[in-house]
XYZ file of C-alpha atoms in Angstrom:
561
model
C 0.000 0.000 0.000
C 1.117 3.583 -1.091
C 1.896 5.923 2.010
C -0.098 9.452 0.966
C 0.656 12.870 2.401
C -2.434 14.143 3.677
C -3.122 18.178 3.013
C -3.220 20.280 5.624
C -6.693 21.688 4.387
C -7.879 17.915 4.485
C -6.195 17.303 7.959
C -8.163 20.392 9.275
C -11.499 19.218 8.222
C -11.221 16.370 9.634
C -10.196 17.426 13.188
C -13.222 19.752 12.934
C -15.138 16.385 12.097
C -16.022 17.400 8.519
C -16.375 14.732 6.296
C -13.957 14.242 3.825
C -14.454 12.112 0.318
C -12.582 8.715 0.768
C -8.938 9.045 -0.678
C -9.208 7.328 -4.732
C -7.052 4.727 -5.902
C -3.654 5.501 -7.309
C -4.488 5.972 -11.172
C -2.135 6.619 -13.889
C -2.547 6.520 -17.810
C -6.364 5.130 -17.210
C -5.125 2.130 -14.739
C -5.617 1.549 -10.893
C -1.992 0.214 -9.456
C -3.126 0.358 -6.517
C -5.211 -2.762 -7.528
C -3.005 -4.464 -9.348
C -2.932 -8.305 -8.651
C -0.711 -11.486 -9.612
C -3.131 -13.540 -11.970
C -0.755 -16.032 -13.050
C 2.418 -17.704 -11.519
C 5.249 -20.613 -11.894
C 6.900 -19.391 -15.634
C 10.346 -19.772 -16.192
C 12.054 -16.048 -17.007
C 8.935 -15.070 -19.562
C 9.976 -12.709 -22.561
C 6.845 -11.765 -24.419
C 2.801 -12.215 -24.450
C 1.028 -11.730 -27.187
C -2.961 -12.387 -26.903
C -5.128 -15.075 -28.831
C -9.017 -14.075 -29.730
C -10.440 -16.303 -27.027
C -8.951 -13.163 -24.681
C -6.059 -15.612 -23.081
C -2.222 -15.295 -23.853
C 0.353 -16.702 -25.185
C 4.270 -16.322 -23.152
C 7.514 -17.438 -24.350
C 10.031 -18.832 -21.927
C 13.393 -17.208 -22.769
C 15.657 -20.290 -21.644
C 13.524 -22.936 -21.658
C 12.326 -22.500 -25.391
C 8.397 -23.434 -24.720
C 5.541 -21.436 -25.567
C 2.923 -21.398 -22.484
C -0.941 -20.727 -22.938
C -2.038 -18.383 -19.897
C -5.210 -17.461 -18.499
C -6.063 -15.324 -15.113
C -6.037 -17.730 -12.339
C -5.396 -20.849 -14.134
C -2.175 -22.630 -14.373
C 0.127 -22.142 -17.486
C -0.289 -25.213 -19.886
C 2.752 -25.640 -22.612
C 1.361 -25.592 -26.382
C 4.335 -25.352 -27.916
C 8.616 -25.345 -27.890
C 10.416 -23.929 -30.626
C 13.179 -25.853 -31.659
C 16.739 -25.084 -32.157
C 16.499 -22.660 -29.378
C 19.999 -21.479 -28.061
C 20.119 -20.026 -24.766
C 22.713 -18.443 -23.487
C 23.027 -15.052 -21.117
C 20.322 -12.634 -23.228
C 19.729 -14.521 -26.046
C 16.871 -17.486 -26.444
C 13.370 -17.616 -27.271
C 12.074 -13.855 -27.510
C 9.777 -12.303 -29.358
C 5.901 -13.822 -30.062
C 3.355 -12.425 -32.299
C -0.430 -13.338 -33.102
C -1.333 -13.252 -36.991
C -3.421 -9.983 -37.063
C -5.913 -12.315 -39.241
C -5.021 -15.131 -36.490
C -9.182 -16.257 -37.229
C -8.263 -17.253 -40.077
C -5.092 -18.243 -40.865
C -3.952 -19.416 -37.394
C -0.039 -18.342 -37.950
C 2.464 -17.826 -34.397
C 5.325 -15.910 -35.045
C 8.669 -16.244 -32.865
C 11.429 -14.811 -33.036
C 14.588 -16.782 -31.165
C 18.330 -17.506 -30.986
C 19.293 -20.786 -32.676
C 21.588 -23.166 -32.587
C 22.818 -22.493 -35.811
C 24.485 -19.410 -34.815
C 22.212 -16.446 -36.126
C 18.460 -14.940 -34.421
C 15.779 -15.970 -36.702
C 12.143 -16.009 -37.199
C 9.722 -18.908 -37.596
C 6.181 -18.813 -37.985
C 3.745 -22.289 -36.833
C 0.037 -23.423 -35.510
C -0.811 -24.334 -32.667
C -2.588 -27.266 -34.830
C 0.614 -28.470 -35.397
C 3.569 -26.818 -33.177
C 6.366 -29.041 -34.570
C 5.726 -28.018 -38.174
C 7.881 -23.970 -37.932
C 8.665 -22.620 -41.010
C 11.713 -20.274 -41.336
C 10.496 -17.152 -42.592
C 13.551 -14.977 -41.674
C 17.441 -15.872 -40.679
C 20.846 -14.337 -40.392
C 20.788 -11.762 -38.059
C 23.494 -11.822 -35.801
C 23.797 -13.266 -32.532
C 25.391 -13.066 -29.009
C 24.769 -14.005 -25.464
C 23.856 -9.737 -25.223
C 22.198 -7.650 -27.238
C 19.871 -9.705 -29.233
C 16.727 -7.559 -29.698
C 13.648 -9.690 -29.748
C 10.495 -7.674 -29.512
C 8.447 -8.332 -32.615
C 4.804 -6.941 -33.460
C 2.602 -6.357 -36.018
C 2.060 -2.953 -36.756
C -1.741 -0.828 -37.908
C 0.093 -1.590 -41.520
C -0.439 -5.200 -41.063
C 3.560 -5.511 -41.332
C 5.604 -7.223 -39.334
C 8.627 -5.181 -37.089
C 11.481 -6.831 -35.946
C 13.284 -5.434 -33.443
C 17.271 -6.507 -33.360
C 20.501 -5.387 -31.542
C 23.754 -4.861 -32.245
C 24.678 -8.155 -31.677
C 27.913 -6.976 -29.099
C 29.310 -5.409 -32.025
C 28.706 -1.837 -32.735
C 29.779 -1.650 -36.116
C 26.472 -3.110 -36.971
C 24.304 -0.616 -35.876
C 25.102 2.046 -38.738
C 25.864 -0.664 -41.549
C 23.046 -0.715 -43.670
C 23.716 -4.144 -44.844
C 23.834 -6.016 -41.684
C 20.136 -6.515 -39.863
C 21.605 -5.878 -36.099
C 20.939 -3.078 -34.659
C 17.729 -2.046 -36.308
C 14.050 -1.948 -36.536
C 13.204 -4.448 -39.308
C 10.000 -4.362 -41.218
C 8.368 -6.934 -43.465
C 5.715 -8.975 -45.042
C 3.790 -11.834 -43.023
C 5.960 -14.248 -44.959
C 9.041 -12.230 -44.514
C 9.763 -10.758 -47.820
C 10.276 -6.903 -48.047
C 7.381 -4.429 -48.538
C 6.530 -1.824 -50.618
C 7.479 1.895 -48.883
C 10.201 0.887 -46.880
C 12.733 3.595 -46.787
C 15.732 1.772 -48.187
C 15.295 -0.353 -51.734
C 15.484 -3.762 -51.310
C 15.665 -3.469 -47.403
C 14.126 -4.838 -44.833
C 15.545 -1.785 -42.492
C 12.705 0.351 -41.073
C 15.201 2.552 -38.614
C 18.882 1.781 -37.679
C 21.782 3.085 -35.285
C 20.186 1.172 -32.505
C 21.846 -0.981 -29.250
C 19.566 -2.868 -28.024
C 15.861 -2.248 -29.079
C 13.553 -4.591 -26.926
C 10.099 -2.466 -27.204
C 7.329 -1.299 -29.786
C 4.409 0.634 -29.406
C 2.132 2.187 -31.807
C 0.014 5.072 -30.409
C -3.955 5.925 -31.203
C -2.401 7.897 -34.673
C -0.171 5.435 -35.882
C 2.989 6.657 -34.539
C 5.603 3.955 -33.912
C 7.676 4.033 -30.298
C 10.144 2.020 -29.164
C 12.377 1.612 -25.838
C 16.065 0.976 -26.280
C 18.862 0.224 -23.365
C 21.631 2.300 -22.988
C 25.026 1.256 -22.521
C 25.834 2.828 -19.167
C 24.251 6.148 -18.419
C 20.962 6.530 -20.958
C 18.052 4.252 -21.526
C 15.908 5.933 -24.222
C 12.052 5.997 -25.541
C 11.935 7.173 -29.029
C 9.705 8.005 -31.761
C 10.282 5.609 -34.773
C 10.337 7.000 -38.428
C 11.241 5.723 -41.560
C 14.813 5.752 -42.540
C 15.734 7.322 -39.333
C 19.342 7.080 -37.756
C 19.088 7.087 -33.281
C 22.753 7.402 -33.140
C 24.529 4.693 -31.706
C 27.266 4.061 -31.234
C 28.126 7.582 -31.543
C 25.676 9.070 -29.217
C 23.727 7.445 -26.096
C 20.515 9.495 -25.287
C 20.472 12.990 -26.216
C 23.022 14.466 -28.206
C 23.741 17.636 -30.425
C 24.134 15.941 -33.698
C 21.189 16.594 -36.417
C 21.901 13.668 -38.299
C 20.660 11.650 -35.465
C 17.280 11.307 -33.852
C 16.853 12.320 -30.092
C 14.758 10.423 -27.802
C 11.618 11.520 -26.225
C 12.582 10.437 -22.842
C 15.671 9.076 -20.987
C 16.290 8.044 -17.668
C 20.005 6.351 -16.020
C 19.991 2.646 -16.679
C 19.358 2.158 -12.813
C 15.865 4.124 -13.224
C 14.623 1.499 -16.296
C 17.122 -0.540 -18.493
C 13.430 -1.015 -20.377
C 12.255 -3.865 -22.646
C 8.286 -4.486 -23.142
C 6.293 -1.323 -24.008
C 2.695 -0.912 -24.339
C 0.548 2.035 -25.299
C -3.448 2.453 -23.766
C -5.014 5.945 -23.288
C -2.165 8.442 -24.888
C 0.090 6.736 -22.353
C 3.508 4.551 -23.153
C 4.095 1.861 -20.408
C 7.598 0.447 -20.399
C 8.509 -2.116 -18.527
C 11.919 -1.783 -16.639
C 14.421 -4.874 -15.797
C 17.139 -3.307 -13.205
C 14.680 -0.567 -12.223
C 12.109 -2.631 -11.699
C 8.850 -0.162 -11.904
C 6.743 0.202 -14.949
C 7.217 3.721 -16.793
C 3.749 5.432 -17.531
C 4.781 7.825 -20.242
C 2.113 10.269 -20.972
C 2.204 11.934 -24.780
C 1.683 15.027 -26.223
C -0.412 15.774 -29.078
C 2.492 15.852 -31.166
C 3.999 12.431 -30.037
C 6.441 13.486 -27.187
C 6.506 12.824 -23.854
C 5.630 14.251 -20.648
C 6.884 13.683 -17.473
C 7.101 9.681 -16.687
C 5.377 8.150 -13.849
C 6.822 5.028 -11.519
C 4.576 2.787 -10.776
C 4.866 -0.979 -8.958
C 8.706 -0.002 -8.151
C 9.985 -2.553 -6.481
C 6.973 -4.848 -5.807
C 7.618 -7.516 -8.073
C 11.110 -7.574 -9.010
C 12.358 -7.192 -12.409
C 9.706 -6.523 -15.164
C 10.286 -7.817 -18.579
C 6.905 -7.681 -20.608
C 3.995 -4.834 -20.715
C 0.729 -5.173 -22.883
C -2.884 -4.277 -22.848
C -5.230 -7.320 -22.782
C -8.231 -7.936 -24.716
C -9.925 -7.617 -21.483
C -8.418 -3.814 -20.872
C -6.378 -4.710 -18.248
C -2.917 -4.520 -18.535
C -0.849 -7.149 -18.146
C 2.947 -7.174 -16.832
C 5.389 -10.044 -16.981
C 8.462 -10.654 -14.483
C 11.897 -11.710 -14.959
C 12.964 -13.287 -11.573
C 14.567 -16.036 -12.807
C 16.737 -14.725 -15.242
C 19.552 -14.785 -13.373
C 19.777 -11.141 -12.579
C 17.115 -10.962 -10.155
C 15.871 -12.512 -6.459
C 13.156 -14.613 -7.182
C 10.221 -15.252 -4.962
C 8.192 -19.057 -4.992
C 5.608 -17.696 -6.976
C 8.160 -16.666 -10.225
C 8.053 -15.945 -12.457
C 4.543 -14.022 -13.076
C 2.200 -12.293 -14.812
C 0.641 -9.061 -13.047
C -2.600 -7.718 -14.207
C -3.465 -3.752 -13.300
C -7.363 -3.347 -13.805
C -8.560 0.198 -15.707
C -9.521 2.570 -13.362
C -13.456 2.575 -13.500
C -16.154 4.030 -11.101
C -18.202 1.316 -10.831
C -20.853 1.127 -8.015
C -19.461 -2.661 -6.831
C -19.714 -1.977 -3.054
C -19.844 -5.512 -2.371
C -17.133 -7.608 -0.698
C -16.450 -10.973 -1.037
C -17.043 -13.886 1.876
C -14.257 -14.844 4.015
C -12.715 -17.649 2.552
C -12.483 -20.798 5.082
C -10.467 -23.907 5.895
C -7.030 -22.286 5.827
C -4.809 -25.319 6.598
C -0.891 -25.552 6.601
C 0.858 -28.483 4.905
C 4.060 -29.450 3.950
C 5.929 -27.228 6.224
C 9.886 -27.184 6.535
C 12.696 -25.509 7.716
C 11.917 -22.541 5.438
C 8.566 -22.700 3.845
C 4.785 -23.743 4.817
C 1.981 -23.946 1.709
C -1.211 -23.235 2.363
C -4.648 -23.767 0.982
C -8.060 -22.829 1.899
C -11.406 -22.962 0.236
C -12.822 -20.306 -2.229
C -14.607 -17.043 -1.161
C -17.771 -16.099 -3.320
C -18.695 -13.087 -4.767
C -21.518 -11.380 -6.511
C -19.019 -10.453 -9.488
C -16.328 -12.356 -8.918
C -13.068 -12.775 -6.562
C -9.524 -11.950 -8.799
C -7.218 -12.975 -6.203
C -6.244 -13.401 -2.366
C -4.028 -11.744 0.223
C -1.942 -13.684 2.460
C -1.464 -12.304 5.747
C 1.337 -13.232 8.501
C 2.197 -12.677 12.143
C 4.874 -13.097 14.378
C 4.840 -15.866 17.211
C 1.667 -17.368 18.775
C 0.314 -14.658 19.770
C 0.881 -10.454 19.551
C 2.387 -8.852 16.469
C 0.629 -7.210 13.721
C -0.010 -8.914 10.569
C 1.111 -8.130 7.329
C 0.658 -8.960 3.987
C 3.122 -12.037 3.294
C 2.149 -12.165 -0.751
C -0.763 -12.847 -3.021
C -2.155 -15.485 -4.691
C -4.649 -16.068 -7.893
C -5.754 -19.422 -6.666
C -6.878 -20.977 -3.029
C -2.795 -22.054 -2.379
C 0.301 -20.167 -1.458
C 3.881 -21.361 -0.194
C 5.175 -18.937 2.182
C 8.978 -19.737 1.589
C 12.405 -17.787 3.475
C 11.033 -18.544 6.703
C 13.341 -19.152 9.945
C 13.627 -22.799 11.056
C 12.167 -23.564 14.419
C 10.064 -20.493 14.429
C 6.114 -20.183 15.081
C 3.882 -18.202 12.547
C 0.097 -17.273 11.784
C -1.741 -16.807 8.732
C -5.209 -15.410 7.300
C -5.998 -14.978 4.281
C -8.871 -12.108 2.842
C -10.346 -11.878 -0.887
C -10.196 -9.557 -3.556
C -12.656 -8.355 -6.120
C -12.213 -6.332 -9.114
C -13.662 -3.264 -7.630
C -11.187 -3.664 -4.891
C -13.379 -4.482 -2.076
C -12.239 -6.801 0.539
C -13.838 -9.809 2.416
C -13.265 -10.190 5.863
C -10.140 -12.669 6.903
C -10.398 -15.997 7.173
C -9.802 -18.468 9.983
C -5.946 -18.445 11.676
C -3.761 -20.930 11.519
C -0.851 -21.369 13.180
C 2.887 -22.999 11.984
C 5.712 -23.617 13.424
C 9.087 -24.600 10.979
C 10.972 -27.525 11.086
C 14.573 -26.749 12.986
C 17.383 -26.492 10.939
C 19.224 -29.688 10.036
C 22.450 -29.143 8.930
C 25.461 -31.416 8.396
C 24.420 -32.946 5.125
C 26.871 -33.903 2.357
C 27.137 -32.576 -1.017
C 28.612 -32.824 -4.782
C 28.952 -30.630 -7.584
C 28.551 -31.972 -11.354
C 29.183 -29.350 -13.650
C 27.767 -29.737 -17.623
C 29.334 -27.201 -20.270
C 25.725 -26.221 -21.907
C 27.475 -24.347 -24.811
C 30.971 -22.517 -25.542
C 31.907 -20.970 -28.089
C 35.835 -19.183 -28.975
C 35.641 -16.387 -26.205
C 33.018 -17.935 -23.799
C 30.916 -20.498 -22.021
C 28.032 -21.525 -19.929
C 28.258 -23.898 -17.339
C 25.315 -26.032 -15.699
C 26.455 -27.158 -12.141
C 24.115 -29.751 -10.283
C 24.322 -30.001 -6.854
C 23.073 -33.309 -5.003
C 22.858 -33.765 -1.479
C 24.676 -37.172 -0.815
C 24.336 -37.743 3.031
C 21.556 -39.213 4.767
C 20.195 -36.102 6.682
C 18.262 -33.169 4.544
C 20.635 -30.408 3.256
C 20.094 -26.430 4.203
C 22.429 -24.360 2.281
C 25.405 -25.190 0.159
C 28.253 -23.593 -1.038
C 30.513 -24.764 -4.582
C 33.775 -23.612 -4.474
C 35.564 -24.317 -8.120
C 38.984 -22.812 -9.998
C 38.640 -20.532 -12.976
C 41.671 -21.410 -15.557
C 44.585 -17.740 -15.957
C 42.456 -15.225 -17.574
C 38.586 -16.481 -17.807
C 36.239 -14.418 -15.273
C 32.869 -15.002 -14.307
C 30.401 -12.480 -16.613
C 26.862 -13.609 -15.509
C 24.878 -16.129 -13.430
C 21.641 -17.555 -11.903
C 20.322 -19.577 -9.271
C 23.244 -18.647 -7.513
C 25.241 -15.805 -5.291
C 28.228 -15.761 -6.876
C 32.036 -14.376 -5.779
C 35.429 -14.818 -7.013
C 38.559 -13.926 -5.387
C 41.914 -14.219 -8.126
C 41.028 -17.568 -9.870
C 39.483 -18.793 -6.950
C 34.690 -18.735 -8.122
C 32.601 -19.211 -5.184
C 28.876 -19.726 -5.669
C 26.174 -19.664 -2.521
C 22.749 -20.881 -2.907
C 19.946 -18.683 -3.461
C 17.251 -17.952 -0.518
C 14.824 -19.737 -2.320
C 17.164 -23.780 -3.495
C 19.234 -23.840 -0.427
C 16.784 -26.209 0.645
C 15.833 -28.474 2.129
C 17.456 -30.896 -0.027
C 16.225 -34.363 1.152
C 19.178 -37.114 0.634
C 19.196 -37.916 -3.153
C 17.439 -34.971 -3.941
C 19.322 -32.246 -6.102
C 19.095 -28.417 -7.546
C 21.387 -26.218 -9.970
C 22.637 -23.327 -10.834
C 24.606 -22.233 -13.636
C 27.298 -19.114 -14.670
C 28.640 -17.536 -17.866
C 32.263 -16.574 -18.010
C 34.639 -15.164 -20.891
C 38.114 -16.705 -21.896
C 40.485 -15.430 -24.009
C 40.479 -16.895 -27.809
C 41.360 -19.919 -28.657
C 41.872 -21.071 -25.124
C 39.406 -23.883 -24.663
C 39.871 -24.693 -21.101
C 37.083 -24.721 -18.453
C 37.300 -24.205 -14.942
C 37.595 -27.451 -12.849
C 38.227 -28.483 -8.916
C 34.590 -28.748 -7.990
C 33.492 -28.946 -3.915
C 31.159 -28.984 -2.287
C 30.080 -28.302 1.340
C 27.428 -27.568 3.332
C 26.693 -26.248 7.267
């Protein structure tokens, strides 16, 4: 909940007991935040949505290469994986798009990294997943700086967004597709009116381009990272030139286009971007808030608007559903972040309305603890009612048996939620309270009280590590952990030696430190257990090497409390 300065003119009427209009719900660009909600959890590090007619969405999983069906609520069901997916750091499965004439012709459009070195696109049915035709190949690749947004435009075209691949040469060369805004036909081939004959190239001197956005006029947006000081939001045109690598953000050069808005790359490093009532909504990764960008009548920008910062992590995705909410997807799991058990998820934000729902739900009942450990407890409980309907569930949580205050622990879509990073050997109490859409809330449920397993260290441990792809200058490594004793594991550590001159670029599932050649790598909060005997988890790194040099780093242990 937002703290909110009260006015002194408001404070005064109400210590002379005037009544004073209840305070309204946090609205920006024509949605509530202050209702926003998590509608759909467990995806691995989501990229992009993009919406089929029967109102539900489709995500692709960056490393995992699947493509998940989602609905509000419901759990996501797998429909498709594209193959040939290579992922490694940034790169992966990316971009999704739905056929504008999707009714019809039934075409899903992705846009991925693949194992045969370049980012491509492929277009299938969800009739038949396995059949993906190539409708676009050779732009270049690398673990950064792959692009990925695609989206068809009010010209029916398709726009591929691409970076510059690591390599900034390829942002001003004409003749190479990194580092542009691509536009084409349905099947790929190049359309009439593009700015450059015989081009796919829409707009070039681009980074990293990971957003598009077309506003109520037709005007084409797009949100780019910055290398170290400015992330950009700027307006696309044909044949334009945004700079890079000679200028980041604004700069005094005419040949180049300036960008509407920039903030540090700590304020947004921004990927999705949506547009809904003459607002832009960018979605930021390291700042983790969601941009509302309000425009001007002649397509700049006002002054931008934080919203959700810091309540859900890193934010990857933005759109506007069919069903005029919009809908925000994390990025928890993507190694750069500190996931929670419900990651990754989707977040819906309702419109702002003033409906006359008054209503609240019922309480829900038969809150009951289960499967409660060292560090986590999930709970279930049976479904409130409502005269419109319930969209989601608070979970409250005290300190002790008795005393404390209790706060809200998380939220859930469904009637379940596993509290995890608990304390071993410590005593807790739950409710749990309903949501509707108009934001009304039920009254709690019953309490129930849990008390956490004590700590049972001492275990054993091994680290296996896997090379999941190298290439001259780099690799990932997959390490699986496995706890080999007889009592249940809580907390490891891998210690391992880098080879002369590789370090340690990027990694997940992991805390990760390196002194000289010496890596060490912690467990997260949420897979340092418990581990029952057998039972393993993972994590993985990236690290760099000097060319040619085809070591890997070796001297894997193991050890635990």
């Amino acid at each position: 909940m937002r703290a909110r300065v009260i006015p002194a003119l408001v404070l005064t009427l109400i210590l002379l007991g005037v009544g004073v209009p209840r305070a309204e719900a946090q609205v920006v660009g024509g949605f509530d935040f202050d209702r926003a909600e998590v509608s759909v959890t467990g995806l691995q590090v989501p990229w992009a949505m993009a919406f089929l007619p029967d109102g539900s969405a489709l995500v692709s999983e960056r490393n995992t290469g699947r493509v998940m069906q989602v609905r509000p609520g419901q759990a996501p069901a797998q429909v498709a994986t594209v193959s040939g997916v290579s992922a490694s750091g940034e790169s992966g499965l990316l971009g999704l798009a739905v056929s504008p004439s999707y009714a019809e012709d039934g075409w899903v459009y992705a846009y991925f990294t693949s194992t045969s070195g370049d980012n491509r696109l492929v277009r299938f049915r969800l009739s038949a997943p396995q059949t993906q035709t190539v409708i676009f190949s050779g732009v270049p690749s690398a673990a950064i700086h792959d692009g990925g947004r695609i989206a068809f435009g009010p010209d029916g075209m398709l726009y591929v967004a691409t970076g510059d691949a690591n390599n900034t040469a390829n942002a001003q060369n004409l003749n190479s597709p990194a580092g542009k805004i691509l536009r084409m036909t349905p099947t790929g081939g190049v359309p009439s009116g593009n700015p450059f004959a015989n081009s796919r190239v829409w707009s070039y001197g681009h980074r990293n381009v990971q957003g598009l956005a077309w506003d109520s006029q037709g005007r084409m947006y797009a949100t780019e990272f910055g290398q170290n000081t400015w992330d950009e939001v700027n307006q696309i045109v044909a044949g334009g030139n945004y700079g890079w690598p000679t200028c980041e953000g604004t700069c005094g050069n005419g040949s180049f286009h300036n960008p509407i808005v920039t903030w540090t790359t700590a304020e947004a490093s921004p990927s999705g971007l949506a547009y809904a009532n003459d607002t832009l909504f960018a979605a930021a990764l390291r700042g983790q808030r969601v941009w509302a960008v309000p425009l001007t009548s002649g397509g700049g920008a006002g002054t931008p608007v934080a919203e959700l910062q810091g309540e859900y992590g890193r934010l990857r995705a933005v759109a506007v559903g069919p069903d005029g909410w919009l809908w925000v997807g994390t990025s928890n799991r993507d190694g750069r972040g500190s996931p929670v058990a419900q990651d990754d998820r989707i977040v819906r934000v309702p419109p702002a309305s003033g409906g006359t729902d008054t209503q609240a739900p019922s309480a829900p009942a038969g809150l009951a603890a289960s499967g409660t450990t060292a560090t986590a407890t999930t709970l279930s409980w049976t479904a409130a009612t409502d005269n419109v309907g319930v969209t989601g569930y608070d979970v409250l949580r005290a300190p002790g048996a008795s005393g404390g205050t209790f706060t809200q622990a998380g939220t859930s879509a469904t009637t379940s939620f596993t509290n995890t990073g608990l304390t071993a050997g410590t005593t807790y109490r739950y409710q749990v309270r309903a949501r509707d859409a108009a934001g009304n809330l039920s009254p709690v449920s019953n309490t129930v009280t849990v008390t956490t397993t004590p700590s049972q260290g001492g275990g054993t441990c091994t680290a296996t590590p896997a090379t999941a792809s190298e290439w001259a200058t780099g690799y990932v490594i997959q390490v699986t952990v496995t706890n080999t004793g007889t009592a249940t594991l809580n907390g490891w550590t891998v210690t391992f030696t880098l080879p002369p001159g590789h370090t340690i670029s990027g990694s997940w599932n992991v805390q990760m430190s390196s002194s000289g050649q010496t890596a060490t790598a912690r467990n997260a909060a949420y897979n340092g257990g418990p581990i029952a005997p057998g039972a393993s988890t993972s994590f993985g790194f990236q690290a760099s090497r000097p060319s040619a040099d085809g070591r890997v780093p070796g001297n894997y242990t193991c050890t635990s409390p």
